[in-house]
């Protein structure tokens, strides 16, 4: 039988690691193995939960569809409880989180040479915040974790970033805090309205879902939640913080931004936004479609004009998250399943591309597309993996992104053929700018002689593992689809 505090261990084990790293933060030789051990342990725990999920489902915890639930009083005077829950959707996000932090540590192993212990401590603290976001079922607890995860990223970009990193850090902070404060006001309002109706003060998600709200009130409250989550997605035109943050962040920061922080917005929308305000969500579906499609097309066109490889991948990331948004907007089982799978696919593929650009930048000290060419002959291992992940990014059949995008478009077509058709143009545009990138960097005639070394053993092992995931998730997605099938059915069944 599972430990009743397993979810608490999952959330706070990285924070315990952070507290262990801080005393040795001036000794990288001690801090790095310690952080690696903690992150590896977290990943093994997440994988054990995945291996055991069918047995956990048979235990039938107190909430339908959940594998594990922890619930205890916390701040009784305000009805705030310590409630964590794990279902198939959050388990997928937990595995992605644990894996992405291991990738972030691997790519920063040599790249970060100053204040190494502090850098690792911030990574571990952020892992606790993100794990909490994916597991919290009390809105006050969710908001706490939502804010906690942003603080370490603020310092990661501000201290270890490059270029206009202070500008990018402040922009990131202002955008996210604006949306977060509006969401906090909406959470408090929903709490008060529920207490007024039922006489019970609570921030529990499944209690607040039962609150009866007039259509106008629903629209205002959903609008506040939607804005906070749309900024994190990021949806057009609230996306402008992301390219700057990606461009100026250290490679590990870009891996976490693309792999996880964007997913907290989409996860929040499908876990909290739509279930709490179903009528308002249905009313605003045309707007959601419009913003998502505009973002896909706009980001693809702007990506084509970029000369910085990291900035190009950042705009590509905005476009790919547009498909996640379309699947959520359709709120149909196939499309929603595709969105959730695409969240994981995007985290793996885009994280791999950012890691590879970071490896190239370490060698050449530039990310300008025009500085490269002929890399297939100079560094063939790097070029092979870059080609593979680029093809996954455009949705080549047999690789992971194809599965998510196919499910999103086929499911959306049953609800809105026009939205699905317009979104398909984004795939064509993605192919155009990705082929241009690969052609100029890998196959174009060498422009200037650059003394580049090919991948070392650490980098080969990391990229081989990422490549294996890309292929496995592309040719055999059934285990992940089985994992999320039940929760998706419950979500859509409760929607209009």
Short mmCIF file of C-alpha atoms in Angstrom, two decimals:
data_model
loop_
_atom_site.label_atom_id
_atom_site.label_comp_id
_atom_site.label_asym_id
_atom_site.label_seq_id
_atom_site.Cartn_x
_atom_site.Cartn_y
_atom_site.Cartn_z
CA UNK A 1 0.00 0.00 0.00
CA UNK A 2 1.23 3.48 -0.90
CA UNK A 3 2.66 5.75 1.78
CA UNK A 4 -0.12 8.19 2.79
CA UNK A 5 2.41 11.06 2.58
CA UNK A 6 3.89 10.10 -0.77
CA UNK A 7 2.70 13.28 -2.49
CA UNK A 8 4.21 15.43 0.26
CA UNK A 9 7.51 13.63 -0.23
CA UNK A 10 7.25 14.20 -3.98
CA UNK A 11 6.70 17.93 -3.52
CA UNK A 12 9.16 18.71 -0.74
CA UNK A 13 12.02 16.30 -1.41
CA UNK A 14 13.68 18.82 -3.80
CA UNK A 15 13.27 21.56 -1.18
CA UNK A 16 15.05 19.32 1.33
CA UNK A 17 17.79 18.92 -1.26
CA UNK A 18 17.94 22.71 -1.60
CA UNK A 19 18.53 23.03 2.15
CA UNK A 20 21.31 20.41 1.92
CA UNK A 21 23.01 22.18 -1.00
CA UNK A 22 23.02 25.64 0.59
CA UNK A 23 25.65 24.83 3.27
CA UNK A 24 28.08 23.70 0.54
CA UNK A 25 27.10 26.29 -2.06
CA UNK A 26 30.71 27.51 -2.36
CA UNK A 27 31.97 23.98 -3.12
CA UNK A 28 30.78 22.92 -6.61
CA UNK A 29 32.45 19.52 -6.31
CA UNK A 30 30.11 18.72 -3.40
CA UNK A 31 27.02 20.63 -4.56
CA UNK A 32 26.74 19.09 -8.04
CA UNK A 33 26.64 15.40 -6.99
CA UNK A 34 24.26 16.24 -4.15
CA UNK A 35 21.84 18.01 -6.50
CA UNK A 36 22.16 15.18 -9.02
CA UNK A 37 21.31 12.63 -6.35
CA UNK A 38 18.21 14.55 -5.22
CA UNK A 39 16.91 15.12 -8.76
CA UNK A 40 17.57 11.51 -9.73
CA UNK A 41 15.73 10.33 -6.62
CA UNK A 42 12.78 12.56 -7.52
CA UNK A 43 12.72 11.13 -11.05
CA UNK A 44 12.84 7.55 -9.76
CA UNK A 45 9.93 8.27 -7.41
CA UNK A 46 7.90 9.72 -10.29
CA UNK A 47 8.68 6.69 -12.46
CA UNK A 48 7.71 4.34 -9.63
CA UNK A 49 4.36 6.10 -9.38
CA UNK A 50 3.88 5.63 -13.12
CA UNK A 51 4.79 1.95 -12.89
CA UNK A 52 2.26 1.56 -10.04
CA UNK A 53 -0.58 3.72 -11.36
CA UNK A 54 -2.95 0.90 -12.24
CA UNK A 55 -2.58 -0.59 -8.77
CA UNK A 56 -3.10 2.84 -7.20
CA UNK A 57 -6.23 3.36 -9.31
CA UNK A 58 -7.68 0.15 -7.89
CA UNK A 59 -7.48 1.61 -4.36
CA UNK A 60 -10.22 4.15 -5.27
CA UNK A 61 -9.22 7.24 -3.23
CA UNK A 62 -11.74 9.77 -1.97
CA UNK A 63 -11.90 11.76 -5.24
CA UNK A 64 -13.06 10.01 -8.45
CA UNK A 65 -10.33 9.59 -11.02
CA UNK A 66 -7.44 10.32 -8.64
CA UNK A 67 -4.71 7.83 -7.84
CA UNK A 68 -3.57 9.45 -4.59
CA UNK A 69 -5.05 12.20 -2.42
CA UNK A 70 -3.68 13.88 0.71
CA UNK A 71 -5.99 16.14 2.67
CA UNK A 72 -5.46 17.81 6.04
CA UNK A 73 -6.58 21.06 7.71
CA UNK A 74 -4.08 23.90 7.38
CA UNK A 75 -5.48 27.39 8.09
CA UNK A 76 -8.88 26.51 9.47
CA UNK A 77 -10.08 30.08 10.09
CA UNK A 78 -10.10 30.75 6.34
CA UNK A 79 -11.05 27.28 5.17
CA UNK A 80 -7.63 26.63 3.64
CA UNK A 81 -6.65 22.96 3.52
CA UNK A 82 -3.49 21.14 2.56
CA UNK A 83 -4.95 19.11 -0.31
CA UNK A 84 -2.81 17.36 -2.89
CA UNK A 85 -4.10 15.02 -5.58
CA UNK A 86 -2.50 12.88 -8.27
CA UNK A 87 -4.41 11.72 -11.33
CA UNK A 88 -3.14 10.61 -14.73
CA UNK A 89 -2.78 14.15 -16.05
CA UNK A 90 -0.83 15.43 -13.07
CA UNK A 91 1.28 12.24 -13.04
CA UNK A 92 2.33 12.92 -16.63
CA UNK A 93 3.28 16.47 -15.63
CA UNK A 94 5.13 15.20 -12.55
CA UNK A 95 7.23 12.85 -14.70
CA UNK A 96 7.92 15.67 -17.16
CA UNK A 97 8.96 17.95 -14.28
CA UNK A 98 11.33 15.45 -12.69
CA UNK A 99 12.90 14.58 -16.04
CA UNK A 100 13.24 18.21 -17.21
CA UNK A 101 15.13 19.20 -14.07
CA UNK A 102 17.57 16.35 -14.63
CA UNK A 103 18.08 17.65 -18.18
CA UNK A 104 18.56 21.20 -16.87
CA UNK A 105 21.20 19.98 -14.42
CA UNK A 106 23.00 18.01 -17.14
CA UNK A 107 23.20 20.94 -19.57
CA UNK A 108 24.45 23.29 -16.85
CA UNK A 109 27.08 20.87 -15.48
CA UNK A 110 29.95 22.80 -17.09
CA UNK A 111 28.12 25.86 -18.42
CA UNK A 112 27.59 27.35 -14.94
CA UNK A 113 30.92 28.16 -13.34
CA UNK A 114 30.03 30.92 -10.86
CA UNK A 115 27.90 30.61 -7.72
CA UNK A 116 27.25 26.97 -8.69
CA UNK A 117 25.77 25.95 -5.33
CA UNK A 118 23.33 28.85 -5.30
CA UNK A 119 22.28 28.04 -8.88
CA UNK A 120 21.57 24.41 -7.94
CA UNK A 121 19.71 25.41 -4.77
CA UNK A 122 17.43 27.68 -6.84
CA UNK A 123 16.79 24.86 -9.32
CA UNK A 124 15.75 22.54 -6.50
CA UNK A 125 13.50 25.17 -4.89
CA UNK A 126 11.82 25.78 -8.25
CA UNK A 127 11.24 22.05 -8.68
CA UNK A 128 9.27 22.03 -5.42
CA UNK A 129 7.15 24.98 -6.61
CA UNK A 130 6.33 23.37 -9.96
CA UNK A 131 5.55 19.99 -8.40
CA UNK A 132 3.16 21.78 -6.04
CA UNK A 133 1.38 23.51 -8.93
CA UNK A 134 0.72 20.17 -10.61
CA UNK A 135 -0.55 18.50 -7.42
CA UNK A 136 -2.43 21.18 -5.43
CA UNK A 137 -6.24 20.85 -5.27
CA UNK A 138 -6.83 23.75 -2.87
CA UNK A 139 -6.82 27.08 -4.70
CA UNK A 140 -4.98 28.92 -1.92
CA UNK A 141 -2.30 26.21 -1.87
CA UNK A 142 -2.14 26.25 -5.67
CA UNK A 143 -1.60 30.01 -5.66
CA UNK A 144 1.18 29.69 -3.09
CA UNK A 145 3.06 27.19 -5.25
CA UNK A 146 2.27 29.29 -8.36
CA UNK A 147 4.14 32.24 -6.84
CA UNK A 148 6.93 30.18 -5.29
CA UNK A 149 7.98 28.70 -8.63
CA UNK A 150 8.51 32.17 -10.16
CA UNK A 151 11.00 33.47 -7.59
CA UNK A 152 13.90 31.10 -8.45
CA UNK A 153 13.42 31.72 -12.20
CA UNK A 154 13.62 35.48 -11.54
CA UNK A 155 17.06 35.01 -9.98
CA UNK A 156 18.25 32.41 -12.51
CA UNK A 157 17.73 34.85 -15.39
CA UNK A 158 18.84 37.89 -13.41
CA UNK A 159 22.12 36.42 -12.09
CA UNK A 160 23.23 33.86 -14.72
CA UNK A 161 21.58 35.33 -17.78
CA UNK A 162 23.35 37.23 -20.54
CA UNK A 163 22.56 40.02 -22.97
CA UNK A 164 19.77 42.24 -21.65
CA UNK A 165 19.09 39.83 -18.80
CA UNK A 166 18.01 42.49 -16.29
CA UNK A 167 15.46 43.88 -18.76
CA UNK A 168 14.19 40.37 -19.53
CA UNK A 169 13.96 39.51 -15.84
CA UNK A 170 11.93 42.60 -14.97
CA UNK A 171 9.64 42.06 -17.98
CA UNK A 172 9.08 38.43 -16.99
CA UNK A 173 8.30 39.50 -13.41
CA UNK A 174 5.86 42.28 -14.37
CA UNK A 175 3.90 40.16 -16.84
CA UNK A 176 3.53 37.18 -14.52
CA UNK A 177 2.77 39.22 -11.40
CA UNK A 178 0.04 41.22 -13.16
CA UNK A 179 -1.80 38.06 -14.16
CA UNK A 180 -1.19 36.42 -10.80
CA UNK A 181 -2.67 39.30 -8.80
CA UNK A 182 -5.84 39.28 -10.90
CA UNK A 183 -6.17 35.53 -10.36
CA UNK A 184 -5.72 36.02 -6.61
CA UNK A 185 -8.61 38.51 -6.56
CA UNK A 186 -10.78 36.04 -8.48
CA UNK A 187 -9.88 33.21 -6.07
CA UNK A 188 -10.86 35.34 -3.07
CA UNK A 189 -14.11 36.42 -4.77
CA UNK A 190 -15.01 32.81 -5.57
CA UNK A 191 -14.23 31.80 -1.98
CA UNK A 192 -16.52 34.53 -0.60
CA UNK A 193 -19.36 33.76 -3.02
CA UNK A 194 -19.24 30.07 -2.12
CA UNK A 195 -19.23 30.87 1.62
CA UNK A 196 -22.21 33.18 1.10
CA UNK A 197 -24.18 30.44 -0.65
CA UNK A 198 -23.23 27.41 1.44
CA UNK A 199 -22.11 28.88 4.75
CA UNK A 200 -18.86 26.92 4.40
CA UNK A 201 -15.54 28.71 3.95
CA UNK A 202 -13.33 26.72 1.57
CA UNK A 203 -10.75 27.04 -1.17
CA UNK A 204 -11.11 23.39 -2.20
CA UNK A 205 -11.40 22.94 -5.97
CA UNK A 206 -14.08 20.26 -5.89
CA UNK A 207 -16.21 22.22 -3.41
CA UNK A 208 -15.92 25.48 -5.37
CA UNK A 209 -16.96 23.76 -8.62
CA UNK A 210 -20.45 23.46 -7.10
CA UNK A 211 -20.76 27.25 -6.61
CA UNK A 212 -23.69 28.71 -8.57
CA UNK A 213 -22.58 31.86 -10.35
CA UNK A 214 -24.53 34.26 -12.60
CA UNK A 215 -23.30 34.37 -16.20
CA UNK A 216 -21.79 37.83 -15.81
CA UNK A 217 -19.91 36.93 -12.64
CA UNK A 218 -18.58 33.78 -14.28
CA UNK A 219 -17.24 35.81 -17.19
CA UNK A 220 -15.37 38.23 -14.92
CA UNK A 221 -13.87 35.53 -12.75
CA UNK A 222 -12.97 33.27 -15.67
CA UNK A 223 -11.43 36.29 -17.40
CA UNK A 224 -9.07 36.81 -14.45
CA UNK A 225 -8.04 33.13 -14.39
CA UNK A 226 -7.74 33.06 -18.18
CA UNK A 227 -5.47 36.12 -18.25
CA UNK A 228 -3.09 34.66 -15.65
CA UNK A 229 -2.88 31.33 -17.47
CA UNK A 230 -2.72 32.94 -20.95
CA UNK A 231 0.33 34.99 -19.92
CA UNK A 232 2.08 31.81 -18.83
CA UNK A 233 1.06 29.87 -22.00
CA UNK A 234 1.86 32.42 -23.54
CA UNK A 235 -1.03 33.29 -25.85
CA UNK A 236 -0.83 36.05 -28.45
CA UNK A 237 -0.64 39.02 -27.76
CA UNK A 238 0.58 38.29 -24.19
CA UNK A 239 3.65 36.44 -25.44
CA UNK A 240 6.20 39.25 -25.67
CA UNK A 241 8.00 38.39 -22.41
CA UNK A 242 8.91 34.88 -23.57
CA UNK A 243 11.36 35.47 -26.47
CA UNK A 244 13.33 37.93 -24.33
CA UNK A 245 13.38 35.58 -21.33
CA UNK A 246 14.49 32.63 -23.48
CA UNK A 247 17.14 34.61 -25.33
CA UNK A 248 18.78 35.98 -22.19
CA UNK A 249 18.28 33.02 -19.82
CA UNK A 250 20.98 30.41 -19.21
CA UNK A 251 20.40 27.16 -21.11
CA UNK A 252 18.99 25.43 -18.02
CA UNK A 253 16.54 28.31 -17.57
CA UNK A 254 15.35 27.96 -21.17
CA UNK A 255 14.85 24.20 -20.70
CA UNK A 256 12.68 24.80 -17.62
CA UNK A 257 10.80 27.72 -19.20
CA UNK A 258 9.89 25.74 -22.32
CA UNK A 259 9.48 22.38 -20.68
CA UNK A 260 7.54 23.34 -17.56
CA UNK A 261 6.62 26.96 -16.86
CA UNK A 262 4.55 27.24 -20.04
CA UNK A 263 2.78 24.00 -19.09
CA UNK A 264 1.67 25.42 -15.75
CA UNK A 265 -0.54 27.84 -17.70
CA UNK A 266 -2.18 25.18 -19.84
CA UNK A 267 -2.51 22.82 -16.87
CA UNK A 268 -4.09 25.55 -14.75
CA UNK A 269 -6.64 26.27 -17.46
CA UNK A 270 -7.78 22.67 -17.86
CA UNK A 271 -7.60 21.82 -14.13
CA UNK A 272 -9.11 25.02 -12.68
CA UNK A 273 -10.37 27.46 -15.34
CA UNK A 274 -12.74 25.27 -17.35
CA UNK A 275 -14.14 23.14 -14.49
CA UNK A 276 -14.83 26.18 -12.27
CA UNK A 277 -16.43 28.36 -14.97
CA UNK A 278 -17.80 26.06 -17.71
CA UNK A 279 -20.44 28.46 -19.11
CA UNK A 280 -17.99 31.35 -19.33
CA UNK A 281 -15.42 29.11 -20.96
CA UNK A 282 -17.95 28.02 -23.55
CA UNK A 283 -18.90 31.63 -24.24
CA UNK A 284 -15.28 32.67 -24.81
CA UNK A 285 -14.33 29.65 -26.94
CA UNK A 286 -14.34 31.66 -30.23
CA UNK A 287 -11.95 34.19 -28.66
CA UNK A 288 -9.73 31.36 -27.44
CA UNK A 289 -9.61 29.84 -30.94
CA UNK A 290 -8.80 33.22 -32.46
CA UNK A 291 -5.92 33.99 -30.09
CA UNK A 292 -4.45 30.49 -30.45
CA UNK A 293 -4.55 30.51 -34.26
CA UNK A 294 -3.23 34.07 -34.45
CA UNK A 295 -0.38 33.04 -32.17
CA UNK A 296 0.49 29.99 -34.28
CA UNK A 297 0.62 31.95 -37.54
CA UNK A 298 2.27 35.07 -36.07
CA UNK A 299 4.94 33.13 -34.16
CA UNK A 300 5.75 31.03 -37.23
CA UNK A 301 6.18 34.10 -39.44
CA UNK A 302 8.34 35.89 -36.88
CA UNK A 303 10.43 32.74 -36.32
CA UNK A 304 11.29 32.73 -40.01
CA UNK A 305 12.84 36.20 -39.67
CA UNK A 306 15.07 35.39 -36.68
CA UNK A 307 18.85 35.21 -36.92
CA UNK A 308 19.43 34.05 -33.31
CA UNK A 309 18.84 30.29 -33.04
CA UNK A 310 17.60 30.52 -29.46
CA UNK A 311 15.12 33.28 -30.31
CA UNK A 312 13.85 31.27 -33.28
CA UNK A 313 13.19 28.27 -31.05
CA UNK A 314 11.46 30.57 -28.54
CA UNK A 315 8.98 31.75 -31.19
CA UNK A 316 8.59 28.16 -32.34
CA UNK A 317 7.65 27.31 -28.76
CA UNK A 318 4.85 29.92 -28.84
CA UNK A 319 3.49 28.35 -32.01
CA UNK A 320 3.55 24.81 -30.63
CA UNK A 321 1.75 25.89 -27.46
CA UNK A 322 -0.96 27.32 -29.71
CA UNK A 323 -1.96 23.74 -30.57
CA UNK A 324 -2.27 22.97 -26.87
CA UNK A 325 -4.57 26.00 -26.57
CA UNK A 326 -6.73 24.89 -29.51
CA UNK A 327 -7.20 21.42 -28.04
CA UNK A 328 -8.27 22.87 -24.69
CA UNK A 329 -10.63 25.33 -26.43
CA UNK A 330 -12.31 22.45 -28.29
CA UNK A 331 -12.91 20.70 -24.92
CA UNK A 332 -13.50 17.42 -26.70
CA UNK A 333 -11.95 14.11 -25.54
CA UNK A 334 -9.64 13.51 -28.51
CA UNK A 335 -8.52 17.13 -28.79
CA UNK A 336 -8.00 17.49 -25.04
CA UNK A 337 -5.99 14.26 -24.94
CA UNK A 338 -3.90 15.62 -27.78
CA UNK A 339 -3.27 18.85 -25.87
CA UNK A 340 -2.09 17.01 -22.77
CA UNK A 341 0.17 14.71 -24.79
CA UNK A 342 1.48 17.72 -26.72
CA UNK A 343 2.39 19.41 -23.43
CA UNK A 344 4.73 16.51 -22.68
CA UNK A 345 5.96 16.23 -26.27
CA UNK A 346 6.77 19.92 -26.48
CA UNK A 347 8.64 19.79 -23.18
CA UNK A 348 10.91 17.01 -24.46
CA UNK A 349 11.47 18.26 -28.02
CA UNK A 350 11.90 21.98 -27.34
CA UNK A 351 13.96 21.29 -24.23
CA UNK A 352 16.28 19.16 -26.39
CA UNK A 353 16.61 21.92 -29.01
CA UNK A 354 17.44 24.53 -26.36
CA UNK A 355 20.00 22.15 -24.84
CA UNK A 356 21.63 21.64 -28.24
CA UNK A 357 21.83 25.37 -28.98
CA UNK A 358 23.43 25.80 -25.55
CA UNK A 359 26.02 23.12 -26.39
CA UNK A 360 26.83 24.89 -29.66
CA UNK A 361 27.04 28.27 -27.93
CA UNK A 362 29.53 26.85 -25.41
CA UNK A 363 31.81 25.89 -28.31
CA UNK A 364 31.36 28.77 -30.77
CA UNK A 365 30.34 31.58 -28.36
CA UNK A 366 27.63 32.65 -30.78
CA UNK A 367 24.07 31.60 -31.64
CA UNK A 368 23.79 33.55 -34.90
CA UNK A 369 22.52 31.34 -37.72
CA UNK A 370 24.72 33.19 -40.18
CA UNK A 371 27.87 32.19 -38.30
CA UNK A 372 27.44 28.48 -39.04
CA UNK A 373 27.28 26.12 -41.97
CA UNK A 374 28.68 22.76 -42.92
CA UNK A 375 28.26 21.32 -39.43
CA UNK A 376 27.29 17.90 -40.78
CA UNK A 377 30.88 17.41 -41.86
CA UNK A 378 32.47 19.04 -38.79
CA UNK A 379 30.38 17.78 -35.87
CA UNK A 380 28.26 14.93 -37.29
CA UNK A 381 26.92 13.65 -33.96
CA UNK A 382 25.60 17.07 -32.96
CA UNK A 383 24.16 17.53 -36.46
CA UNK A 384 22.39 14.15 -36.38
CA UNK A 385 20.62 14.87 -33.09
CA UNK A 386 19.77 18.42 -34.16
CA UNK A 387 18.19 17.11 -37.37
CA UNK A 388 16.21 14.50 -35.43
CA UNK A 389 14.80 16.98 -32.90
CA UNK A 390 14.06 19.51 -35.65
CA UNK A 391 12.07 16.91 -37.57
CA UNK A 392 10.21 16.03 -34.37
CA UNK A 393 9.40 19.72 -33.93
CA UNK A 394 7.74 19.94 -37.35
CA UNK A 395 5.59 16.90 -36.57
CA UNK A 396 7.21 14.20 -38.71
CA UNK A 397 5.14 10.98 -38.44
CA UNK A 398 6.83 8.46 -36.19
CA UNK A 399 8.15 11.18 -33.86
CA UNK A 400 6.42 12.56 -30.79
CA UNK A 401 4.98 15.93 -31.89
CA UNK A 402 3.01 14.28 -34.68
CA UNK A 403 0.85 12.39 -32.16
CA UNK A 404 -0.19 15.46 -30.18
CA UNK A 405 -0.84 17.69 -33.19
CA UNK A 406 -2.76 14.97 -35.04
CA UNK A 407 -5.05 14.35 -32.07
CA UNK A 408 -5.60 18.08 -31.50
CA UNK A 409 -6.49 18.78 -35.12
CA UNK A 410 -8.66 15.69 -35.62
CA UNK A 411 -10.56 16.31 -32.37
CA UNK A 412 -10.96 20.03 -33.06
CA UNK A 413 -12.23 19.31 -36.57
CA UNK A 414 -15.34 17.66 -35.10
CA UNK A 415 -16.14 20.87 -33.16
CA UNK A 416 -14.78 23.58 -35.50
CA UNK A 417 -13.52 22.59 -38.96
CA UNK A 418 -12.54 26.20 -39.64
CA UNK A 419 -10.30 26.40 -36.54
CA UNK A 420 -8.66 23.06 -37.40
CA UNK A 421 -8.08 24.11 -41.00
CA UNK A 422 -6.50 27.44 -40.05
CA UNK A 423 -4.33 25.77 -37.41
CA UNK A 424 -3.03 23.35 -40.04
CA UNK A 425 -1.37 26.25 -41.86
CA UNK A 426 0.89 26.60 -38.82
CA UNK A 427 2.33 23.12 -39.49
CA UNK A 428 3.26 24.19 -43.02
CA UNK A 429 4.89 27.40 -41.76
CA UNK A 430 6.75 25.47 -39.05
CA UNK A 431 8.17 23.18 -41.73
CA UNK A 432 9.36 26.18 -43.76
CA UNK A 433 11.33 27.93 -41.01
CA UNK A 434 12.68 24.69 -39.55
CA UNK A 435 13.99 23.47 -42.92
CA UNK A 436 15.61 26.89 -43.41
CA UNK A 437 17.29 26.61 -39.98
CA UNK A 438 18.60 23.09 -40.60
CA UNK A 439 19.74 23.93 -44.12
CA UNK A 440 21.72 27.01 -43.08
CA UNK A 441 23.26 25.58 -39.91
CA UNK A 442 23.88 21.95 -40.82
CA UNK A 443 24.10 21.62 -44.62
CA UNK A 444 24.97 25.09 -45.97
CA UNK A 445 28.55 25.69 -47.09
CA UNK A 446 30.69 26.76 -44.16
CA UNK A 447 30.75 30.57 -43.90
CA UNK A 448 33.67 31.02 -41.52
CA UNK A 449 36.11 28.55 -39.99
CA UNK A 450 35.05 27.68 -36.44
CA UNK A 451 37.11 25.19 -34.40
CA UNK A 452 34.28 23.03 -33.04
CA UNK A 453 34.52 19.80 -31.06
CA UNK A 454 31.78 17.19 -31.39
CA UNK A 455 29.68 15.92 -28.49
CA UNK A 456 31.35 14.45 -25.43
CA UNK A 457 30.09 11.33 -23.61
CA UNK A 458 27.90 13.28 -21.16
CA UNK A 459 26.18 15.13 -24.01
CA UNK A 460 25.79 11.98 -26.12
CA UNK A 461 24.12 10.13 -23.24
CA UNK A 462 21.75 13.03 -22.57
CA UNK A 463 20.75 13.52 -26.21
CA UNK A 464 20.44 9.77 -26.83
CA UNK A 465 17.98 9.52 -23.94
CA UNK A 466 15.99 12.48 -25.28
CA UNK A 467 16.02 10.96 -28.77
CA UNK A 468 14.78 7.64 -27.39
CA UNK A 469 11.87 9.43 -25.71
CA UNK A 470 11.05 11.35 -28.90
CA UNK A 471 10.87 8.12 -30.90
CA UNK A 472 9.12 6.06 -28.23
CA UNK A 473 6.43 8.70 -27.65
CA UNK A 474 5.98 8.90 -31.42
CA UNK A 475 5.63 5.21 -32.26
CA UNK A 476 3.96 3.97 -29.06
CA UNK A 477 1.95 6.73 -27.32
CA UNK A 478 -0.68 4.27 -26.05
CA UNK A 479 0.67 3.99 -22.45
CA UNK A 480 0.45 7.77 -21.99
CA UNK A 481 -2.97 7.95 -23.62
CA UNK A 482 -4.19 5.16 -21.32
CA UNK A 483 -2.83 7.11 -18.34
CA UNK A 484 -4.82 10.26 -19.13
CA UNK A 485 -7.94 8.63 -20.59
CA UNK A 486 -9.91 8.45 -17.33
CA UNK A 487 -9.17 12.01 -16.11
CA UNK A 488 -9.95 13.45 -19.57
CA UNK A 489 -13.29 11.63 -19.59
CA UNK A 490 -14.12 13.07 -16.17
CA UNK A 491 -13.10 16.60 -17.19
CA UNK A 492 -15.09 16.63 -20.42
CA UNK A 493 -18.04 14.87 -18.81
CA UNK A 494 -18.41 17.75 -16.38
CA UNK A 495 -18.15 20.39 -19.07
CA UNK A 496 -20.94 21.86 -21.15
#
